[in-house]
Short mmCIF file of C-alpha atoms and ligand atoms in Angstrom, two decimals:
data_model
loop_
_atom_site.label_atom_id
_atom_site.label_comp_id
_atom_site.label_asym_id
_atom_site.label_seq_id
_atom_site.Cartn_x
_atom_site.Cartn_y
_atom_site.Cartn_z
CA MET A 1 66.33 -2.64 -2.98
CA ALA A 2 62.63 -3.06 -2.51
CA GLU A 3 62.12 -3.79 -6.37
CA GLN A 4 64.68 -6.28 -6.14
CA GLN A 5 62.87 -8.35 -3.32
CA THR A 6 59.73 -8.22 -5.25
CA MET A 7 61.26 -9.89 -7.86
CA VAL A 8 62.92 -12.36 -6.07
CA ASP A 9 59.48 -13.01 -4.49
CA GLU A 10 57.82 -13.14 -7.91
CA ALA A 11 60.59 -15.89 -8.98
CA ALA A 12 59.92 -17.38 -5.80
CA ARG A 13 56.10 -17.53 -6.22
CA ARG A 14 56.40 -19.05 -9.86
CA ALA A 15 58.76 -21.58 -8.93
CA LEU A 16 56.44 -22.89 -5.83
CA LYS A 17 53.43 -23.16 -8.18
CA GLU A 18 54.30 -26.56 -9.40
CA ASP A 19 55.57 -27.94 -6.23
CA LEU A 20 52.34 -26.98 -4.10
CA ALA A 21 50.10 -28.32 -6.68
CA LYS A 22 51.26 -31.51 -6.05
CA PHE A 23 49.89 -31.28 -2.77
CA ASN A 24 47.01 -29.34 -3.77
CA CYS A 25 48.33 -26.39 -2.10
CA ARG A 26 49.05 -22.69 -3.94
CA VAL A 27 50.05 -19.43 -3.08
CA GLN A 28 48.85 -16.40 -4.96
CA GLN A 29 50.54 -15.63 -8.26
CA PRO A 30 51.78 -12.34 -9.79
CA ASP A 31 48.89 -12.62 -12.61
CA ASP A 32 46.20 -14.11 -10.43
CA PRO A 33 43.42 -11.38 -10.52
CA LEU A 34 43.32 -9.27 -7.05
CA LEU A 35 41.53 -11.44 -4.38
CA PHE A 36 39.40 -8.50 -2.85
CA SER A 37 38.16 -5.23 -4.87
CA ARG A 38 37.19 -1.88 -2.95
CA THR A 39 33.49 -2.36 -3.71
CA PRO A 40 31.63 -5.59 -5.60
CA GLN A 41 32.75 -5.75 -9.35
CA SER A 42 30.14 -7.98 -10.94
CA ALA A 43 30.03 -9.53 -14.42
CA MET A 44 26.21 -9.34 -14.21
CA GLU A 45 25.21 -6.54 -16.44
CA THR A 46 22.35 -3.99 -16.41
CA VAL A 47 19.90 -5.41 -18.65
CA HIS A 48 16.58 -3.85 -20.19
CA TRP A 49 13.90 -6.31 -22.40
CA LYS A 50 11.40 -4.43 -24.31
CA TRP A 51 7.93 -6.13 -24.58
CA THR A 52 7.82 -5.02 -28.35
CA ASP A 53 10.87 -7.24 -28.58
CA LEU A 54 9.41 -9.97 -26.11
CA GLU A 55 5.90 -10.18 -27.94
CA PRO A 56 6.87 -11.47 -30.82
CA LEU A 57 9.47 -14.12 -29.45
CA LEU A 58 6.74 -15.38 -27.11
CA ASP A 59 4.30 -15.60 -30.23
CA ARG A 60 6.82 -17.81 -31.82
CA LEU A 61 7.59 -20.01 -28.94
CA GLY A 62 3.66 -20.56 -28.79
CA LYS A 63 3.60 -21.95 -32.35
CA GLN A 64 6.89 -23.88 -32.74
CA LEU A 65 7.55 -25.23 -28.99
CA ALA A 66 5.78 -28.29 -27.76
CA LEU A 67 5.09 -28.85 -24.06
CA GLU A 68 7.32 -32.25 -23.47
CA PRO A 69 6.56 -34.67 -20.66
CA GLY A 70 9.45 -35.20 -18.23
CA GLY A 71 8.99 -31.52 -16.75
CA ASN A 72 9.69 -29.35 -19.08
CA ARG A 73 7.99 -25.91 -19.53
CA ARG A 74 7.75 -23.64 -22.33
CA THR A 75 9.73 -20.75 -21.11
CA LEU A 76 11.47 -18.20 -22.31
CA ARG A 77 14.25 -17.05 -20.46
CA LEU A 78 15.51 -13.33 -19.57
CA HIS A 79 19.51 -14.02 -19.85
CA ASN A 80 22.11 -11.91 -18.42
CA PRO A 81 24.94 -11.71 -21.40
CA GLY A 82 27.69 -11.14 -18.30
CA LEU A 83 26.79 -14.48 -16.74
CA PRO A 84 27.22 -17.88 -17.94
CA TYR A 85 23.43 -18.53 -16.71
CA GLY A 86 20.58 -16.65 -15.16
CA THR A 87 18.90 -13.37 -15.03
CA THR A 88 21.09 -11.96 -12.28
CA HIS A 89 23.72 -14.05 -10.23
CA THR A 90 21.10 -15.34 -8.06
CA PHE A 91 17.93 -15.93 -9.82
CA TRP A 92 16.40 -16.83 -13.17
CA ALA A 93 13.53 -15.02 -14.57
CA SER A 94 11.28 -16.56 -17.60
CA ILE A 95 8.29 -15.73 -19.05
CA GLN A 96 6.29 -19.11 -19.01
CA MET A 97 3.19 -19.58 -21.73
CA ILE A 98 0.76 -22.24 -21.55
CA LEU A 99 -1.97 -22.73 -24.28
CA PRO A 100 -5.27 -23.91 -23.82
CA GLY A 101 -5.72 -27.38 -23.06
CA GLU A 102 -2.01 -27.96 -21.74
CA ILE A 103 -0.99 -29.58 -18.68
CA ALA A 104 2.55 -28.52 -17.08
CA SER A 105 3.46 -32.37 -15.46
CA ASN A 106 4.21 -32.50 -11.68
CA HIS A 107 7.69 -32.18 -10.27
CA ARG A 108 9.47 -30.40 -7.30
CA HIS A 109 13.00 -29.05 -6.81
CA THR A 110 15.03 -27.22 -4.13
CA ALA A 111 15.01 -23.80 -6.00
CA ASN A 112 12.53 -21.72 -4.70
CA ALA A 113 10.17 -20.20 -7.18
CA PHE A 114 7.13 -18.07 -7.45
CA ARG A 115 4.84 -16.57 -10.64
CA PHE A 116 3.61 -13.53 -11.02
CA ILE A 117 0.75 -13.79 -13.71
CA MET A 118 1.65 -11.34 -16.56
CA LYS A 119 -1.80 -11.70 -19.13
CA GLY A 120 -4.80 -13.70 -19.23
CA SER A 121 -6.66 -16.37 -16.49
CA GLY A 122 -8.13 -19.51 -16.41
CA ALA A 123 -4.89 -21.38 -15.11
CA THR A 124 -4.83 -23.06 -12.02
CA THR A 125 -1.59 -24.19 -10.12
CA THR A 126 -1.51 -27.15 -7.53
CA VAL A 127 1.25 -26.84 -4.85
CA ASN A 128 1.64 -29.87 -2.60
CA GLY A 129 -2.32 -30.40 -3.23
CA GLU A 130 -3.53 -26.97 -2.74
CA CYS A 131 -5.13 -26.03 -5.98
CA TYR A 132 -4.89 -21.73 -6.83
CA PRO A 133 -6.60 -19.84 -9.51
CA MET A 134 -4.41 -17.46 -11.08
CA HIS A 135 -5.36 -14.37 -12.32
CA GLU A 136 -3.22 -11.54 -14.11
CA GLY A 137 -1.19 -9.64 -11.53
CA ASP A 138 -1.31 -12.41 -8.88
CA LEU A 139 1.53 -13.49 -6.90
CA VAL A 140 1.73 -17.41 -6.28
CA LEU A 141 4.45 -19.18 -4.60
CA THR A 142 6.33 -22.78 -5.02
CA PRO A 143 8.44 -22.98 -1.97
CA SER A 144 11.50 -25.43 -2.02
CA MET A 145 10.55 -29.05 -2.76
CA MET A 146 6.85 -28.46 -3.01
CA TRP A 147 5.16 -30.13 -5.39
CA HIS A 148 3.60 -28.39 -8.39
CA ASP A 149 1.87 -28.80 -11.72
CA HIS A 150 -0.19 -26.51 -13.84
CA GLU A 151 -3.18 -26.51 -15.84
CA TYR A 152 -4.82 -24.29 -18.15
CA HIS A 153 -8.38 -23.84 -19.43
CA GLY A 154 -8.66 -20.55 -21.16
CA ASP A 155 -9.02 -20.01 -25.11
CA THR A 156 -6.06 -17.75 -25.29
CA PRO A 157 -2.56 -18.31 -25.01
CA MET A 158 -1.51 -17.49 -20.96
CA ILE A 159 1.69 -16.27 -19.64
CA TRP A 160 3.65 -15.33 -16.52
CA LEU A 161 6.86 -14.37 -15.20
CA ASP A 162 8.47 -17.33 -13.08
CA VAL A 163 11.37 -16.70 -11.00
CA LEU A 164 13.54 -19.39 -9.52
CA ASP A 165 16.76 -18.86 -7.36
CA ILE A 166 18.43 -21.45 -9.72
CA SER A 167 21.88 -19.75 -9.51
CA LEU A 168 21.90 -19.57 -5.75
CA MET A 169 20.96 -23.24 -5.49
CA ARG A 170 23.83 -24.02 -7.94
CA ALA A 171 26.47 -21.98 -6.13
CA MET A 172 25.71 -23.78 -3.29
CA HIS A 173 25.30 -27.30 -4.82
CA ALA A 174 22.16 -28.01 -3.34
CA THR A 175 20.14 -29.38 -6.85
CA PHE A 176 17.63 -31.80 -6.29
CA PHE A 177 15.14 -32.51 -8.92
CA GLU A 178 12.23 -35.11 -9.33
CA GLN A 179 9.79 -35.64 -11.93
CA SER A 180 6.59 -37.25 -10.35
CA GLN A 181 5.24 -40.45 -11.77
CA GLU A 182 2.07 -38.84 -11.93
CA LEU A 183 1.26 -36.05 -14.60
CA GLN A 184 -0.70 -34.29 -12.01
CA GLN A 185 -1.40 -34.35 -8.17
CA LYS A 186 -4.91 -34.77 -7.05
CA PRO A 187 -6.02 -31.66 -5.43
CA ASP A 188 -6.86 -31.40 -1.79
CA GLN A 189 -11.14 -31.12 -0.94
CA VAL A 190 -10.79 -27.77 -0.27
CA PRO A 191 -8.74 -25.34 -3.11
CA ASP A 192 -7.06 -22.17 -2.12
CA SER A 193 -6.83 -23.20 1.99
CA SER A 194 -3.83 -21.21 2.44
CA ARG A 195 -5.39 -18.08 1.14
CA ARG A 196 -8.67 -18.65 3.15
CA ARG A 197 -6.70 -18.93 6.35
CA TYR A 198 -3.80 -16.17 6.01
CA GLY A 199 -4.79 -14.38 2.83
CA SER A 200 -6.47 -11.37 4.75
CA GLY A 201 -2.91 -10.25 5.81
CA LEU A 202 -4.92 -9.12 9.05
CA MET A 203 -6.38 -11.85 10.73
CA SER A 204 -5.42 -15.84 10.94
CA PRO A 205 -6.39 -18.80 12.75
CA PRO A 206 -6.05 -18.58 16.43
CA GLY A 207 -3.72 -20.47 18.64
CA PRO A 208 0.08 -20.78 18.45
CA ARG A 209 1.96 -19.11 15.30
CA PRO A 210 2.83 -21.94 12.88
CA SER A 211 6.06 -22.83 14.08
CA GLY A 212 9.47 -22.17 11.72
CA SER A 213 10.10 -19.79 9.26
CA ALA A 214 8.22 -21.41 6.72
CA ASN A 215 5.15 -19.25 5.23
CA PRO A 216 1.81 -20.99 5.31
CA LEU A 217 0.48 -18.35 2.63
CA LEU A 218 1.11 -19.49 -1.46
CA ALA A 219 -1.25 -16.97 -2.81
CA TYR A 220 -1.19 -13.20 -3.01
CA PRO A 221 -3.75 -11.87 -5.35
CA ARG A 222 -3.92 -8.75 -6.92
CA ALA A 223 -6.93 -7.19 -5.63
CA ILE A 224 -5.64 -7.17 -1.97
CA ALA A 225 -1.80 -6.01 -3.33
CA GLU A 226 -3.44 -3.13 -5.23
CA GLN A 227 -5.68 -2.16 -2.41
CA ALA A 228 -2.36 -2.04 -0.21
CA LEU A 229 -0.65 0.09 -2.27
CA GLU A 230 -3.51 2.77 -3.15
CA GLN A 231 -3.72 3.04 0.82
CA ALA A 232 0.22 3.59 0.86
CA ALA A 233 -0.15 6.41 -1.30
CA GLY A 234 -1.75 8.70 1.40
CA VAL A 235 1.40 8.66 3.61
CA PRO A 236 4.97 10.48 2.81
CA ALA A 237 6.56 8.92 -0.31
CA ASP A 238 9.52 6.81 0.13
CA PRO A 239 12.39 8.81 -1.30
CA PHE A 240 14.30 6.07 -3.24
CA ASP A 241 10.66 4.53 -4.54
CA ASP A 242 7.85 6.67 -3.99
CA VAL A 243 5.26 4.25 -2.94
CA VAL A 244 6.46 1.18 -2.38
CA LEU A 245 5.18 -2.04 -0.82
CA GLU A 246 6.91 -5.66 0.26
CA TYR A 247 4.84 -8.84 0.03
CA ARG A 248 5.43 -10.42 3.44
CA ASN A 249 4.59 -13.89 5.36
CA PRO A 250 1.52 -13.02 7.51
CA THR A 251 2.74 -14.76 10.44
CA ASN A 252 6.17 -13.51 10.81
CA GLY A 253 6.42 -9.87 8.87
CA GLY A 254 9.34 -11.55 7.05
CA PRO A 255 9.95 -11.62 3.18
CA VAL A 256 7.63 -14.56 1.43
CA MET A 257 10.62 -16.32 0.72
CA SER A 258 13.74 -17.05 2.74
CA THR A 259 16.18 -16.19 -0.44
CA MET A 260 13.94 -13.87 -2.57
CA GLY A 261 12.11 -10.73 -1.87
CA MET A 262 8.86 -9.21 -3.70
CA ARG A 263 7.65 -5.85 -4.01
CA LEU A 264 4.90 -3.54 -5.82
CA GLN A 265 5.46 0.02 -6.60
CA LYS A 266 3.74 3.13 -7.80
CA LEU A 267 5.88 5.96 -9.22
CA ARG A 268 3.34 9.07 -9.64
CA PRO A 269 3.48 11.47 -12.42
CA GLY A 270 6.51 13.83 -11.85
CA VAL A 271 8.42 12.14 -9.39
CA HIS A 272 12.25 11.80 -9.54
CA THR A 273 13.64 9.52 -6.55
CA GLN A 274 16.78 9.77 -4.94
CA ALA A 275 19.78 7.59 -6.32
CA ARG A 276 21.10 4.71 -4.01
CA ARG A 277 22.95 1.41 -4.45
CA HIS A 278 22.84 -1.83 -2.87
CA THR A 279 24.41 -5.39 -2.95
CA GLY A 280 22.34 -7.91 -4.34
CA SER A 281 20.51 -7.62 -7.55
CA LYS A 282 16.88 -6.98 -8.50
CA LEU A 283 14.68 -7.44 -11.58
CA TYR A 284 11.59 -4.96 -12.26
CA TYR A 285 8.46 -6.19 -14.23
CA VAL A 286 6.52 -2.85 -15.74
CA VAL A 287 2.92 -3.89 -15.15
CA ARG A 288 1.59 -0.31 -16.25
CA GLY A 289 2.38 2.96 -17.33
CA ARG A 290 5.83 4.00 -18.48
CA GLY A 291 8.93 5.89 -16.92
CA THR A 292 12.93 6.15 -16.70
CA THR A 293 15.45 4.43 -14.79
CA ILE A 294 18.88 5.86 -14.81
CA VAL A 295 21.44 3.44 -13.67
CA GLU A 296 25.11 4.47 -13.49
CA GLY A 297 24.50 7.34 -15.57
CA GLN A 298 22.78 5.11 -18.38
CA THR A 299 18.97 6.15 -19.39
CA TYR A 300 16.26 3.20 -19.48
CA ASP A 301 13.00 4.31 -21.13
CA TRP A 302 10.67 1.60 -20.24
CA ASN A 303 6.96 0.68 -21.23
CA ALA A 304 4.23 -1.84 -19.73
CA GLY A 305 5.66 -5.26 -20.15
CA ASP A 306 9.37 -4.45 -20.16
CA PHE A 307 11.60 -5.65 -17.63
CA LEU A 308 15.12 -3.99 -16.01
CA ALA A 309 17.70 -5.97 -14.25
CA ILE A 310 19.88 -3.89 -12.36
CA LYS A 311 23.39 -5.07 -11.23
CA PRO A 312 24.89 -5.21 -7.66
CA TRP A 313 26.41 -1.85 -6.57
CA ALA A 314 25.22 0.22 -9.26
CA TRP A 315 23.57 3.83 -8.71
CA HIS A 316 20.23 4.26 -9.66
CA GLU A 317 16.96 6.47 -9.59
CA HIS A 318 13.63 6.47 -10.87
CA LEU A 319 11.35 9.15 -13.03
CA ASN A 320 7.98 9.46 -14.11
CA ARG A 321 7.77 12.00 -16.77
CA SER A 322 4.18 10.98 -18.09
CA THR A 323 0.90 12.15 -16.66
CA GLU A 324 -0.14 8.40 -15.62
CA ASP A 325 1.02 6.37 -12.67
CA ALA A 326 3.27 3.80 -13.43
CA GLN A 327 3.46 0.29 -11.15
CA LEU A 328 6.40 -1.78 -11.21
CA PHE A 329 6.57 -5.50 -9.73
CA GLN A 330 10.18 -6.25 -8.39
CA VAL A 331 11.81 -9.38 -7.34
CA ASN A 332 15.21 -8.95 -5.55
CA ASP A 333 17.71 -11.45 -3.61
CA PHE A 334 17.81 -9.20 -0.35
CA PRO A 335 16.87 -11.88 2.01
CA ALA A 336 19.39 -14.15 0.97
CA MET A 337 22.04 -11.02 1.35
CA SER A 338 20.42 -9.89 5.10
CA ALA A 339 20.33 -13.64 5.99
CA LEU A 340 23.94 -13.77 5.21
CA GLY A 341 24.99 -10.65 6.90
CA TYR A 342 26.03 -9.37 2.46
CA TYR A 343 23.25 -6.46 2.30
CA PHE A 344 24.62 -3.02 2.39
CA GLU A 345 23.23 0.02 1.12
CA GLU A 346 24.19 3.60 -0.26
CA ALA A 347 22.13 6.96 -0.64
CA LEU A 348 23.35 10.11 -2.76
CA ALA A 349 23.19 12.89 -0.36
CA ASP A 350 21.83 16.02 -1.66
CA ASN A 351 25.53 17.66 -1.53
CA GLY A 352 26.74 14.71 -3.69
CA GLY A 353 28.08 12.88 -0.91
CA HIS A 354 27.49 9.51 0.14
CA GLN A 355 25.31 8.26 2.89
CA LYS A 356 25.63 4.99 4.42
CA LEU A 357 21.74 4.05 5.50
CA PRO A 358 21.56 2.20 8.58
C1 1HN B 401 10.04 -24.54 -13.62
O1 1HN B 401 10.15 -26.00 -13.02
C2 1HN B 401 8.65 -24.04 -13.85
O2 1HN B 401 7.61 -25.13 -12.63
C3 1HN B 401 8.82 -22.86 -14.45
O3 1HN B 401 6.48 -24.03 -13.83
C4 1HN B 401 10.37 -22.49 -14.85
C5 1HN B 401 12.63 -22.52 -15.08
C6 1HN B 401 13.68 -23.18 -14.91
C7 1HN B 401 13.97 -24.33 -14.20
C8 1HN B 401 12.59 -24.96 -14.01
C9 1HN B 401 7.70 -24.47 -13.22
C10 1HN B 401 11.11 -23.01 -14.49
C11 1HN B 401 11.32 -23.74 -13.88
#
């Protein structure tokens, strides 16, 4: 009887399909994919990019690709084979190469962007008039809709990691892009002004806090980040990440951007962290050292210069079996996930059971 009812229902559903379509309506069809899964199922794949593969590719880009006018950059995108575009389903990561004497022209867009300098120094970026030097290990922000151009006066190619929340912006159908009439902005009289005011992280100009959630600090120099990480190594370790700190908005303690979070992490020799899984995606860049990350039972042995993108809700843990510290820079989409109420995480308890984290 139940079977017959299902059959009738199936036939009725199929028959309804065409009639409903005329009115821009539909009912679930028997062969439609299930609406919900018990836990997140992602088409995104966990991907490991090795520096030994990336380096010759970057070399080739530098030799063969010109910087065209019209807002283009010379970038090697880290593409996720499980997705139509992007490194993860929320952000795009690319390695940008700039050659001596080049100018990357002035433009702005809705996507939030930041740069983490991988190799070299001598380039400057101007963000809404504020000019910043870029040195290896620095983090420099280009928040949504701020004008930005880059210029380079060095003598060997310089590279940095660019991350933009392009996939999220596209999913929200909020793409705006504007190319400036001028190649470059005219920088303000005082360079580096937001770092001068807010960059200590401890003190800032007196008076009321800047209103709104916008982060007034645009540059996070390596020396301060590394000193902070060094100091943090003195307190008990984080069970999942060993020594880890987040870059923050100095005026409200929140993430540096509304959609993406960045962290710097040290894995000390001999460490083997506890496994965890979470919603949202992240990308690691290995600043120095080597180690291993086990993701859903698969082992990824990484070295300096490598990247590892981790898909949502995948168990992962880190090991450092070497005799030296490993340092990882991380970008994730947790601020966006948390703001929407979609951030969840779970730890693997010692007894093999799962423990939901607060
Ligand atoms: C972009 O505007 C920059 O401004 C870098 O330097 C990388 C990747 C995709 C789309 C726009 C930049 C980018 C990008």
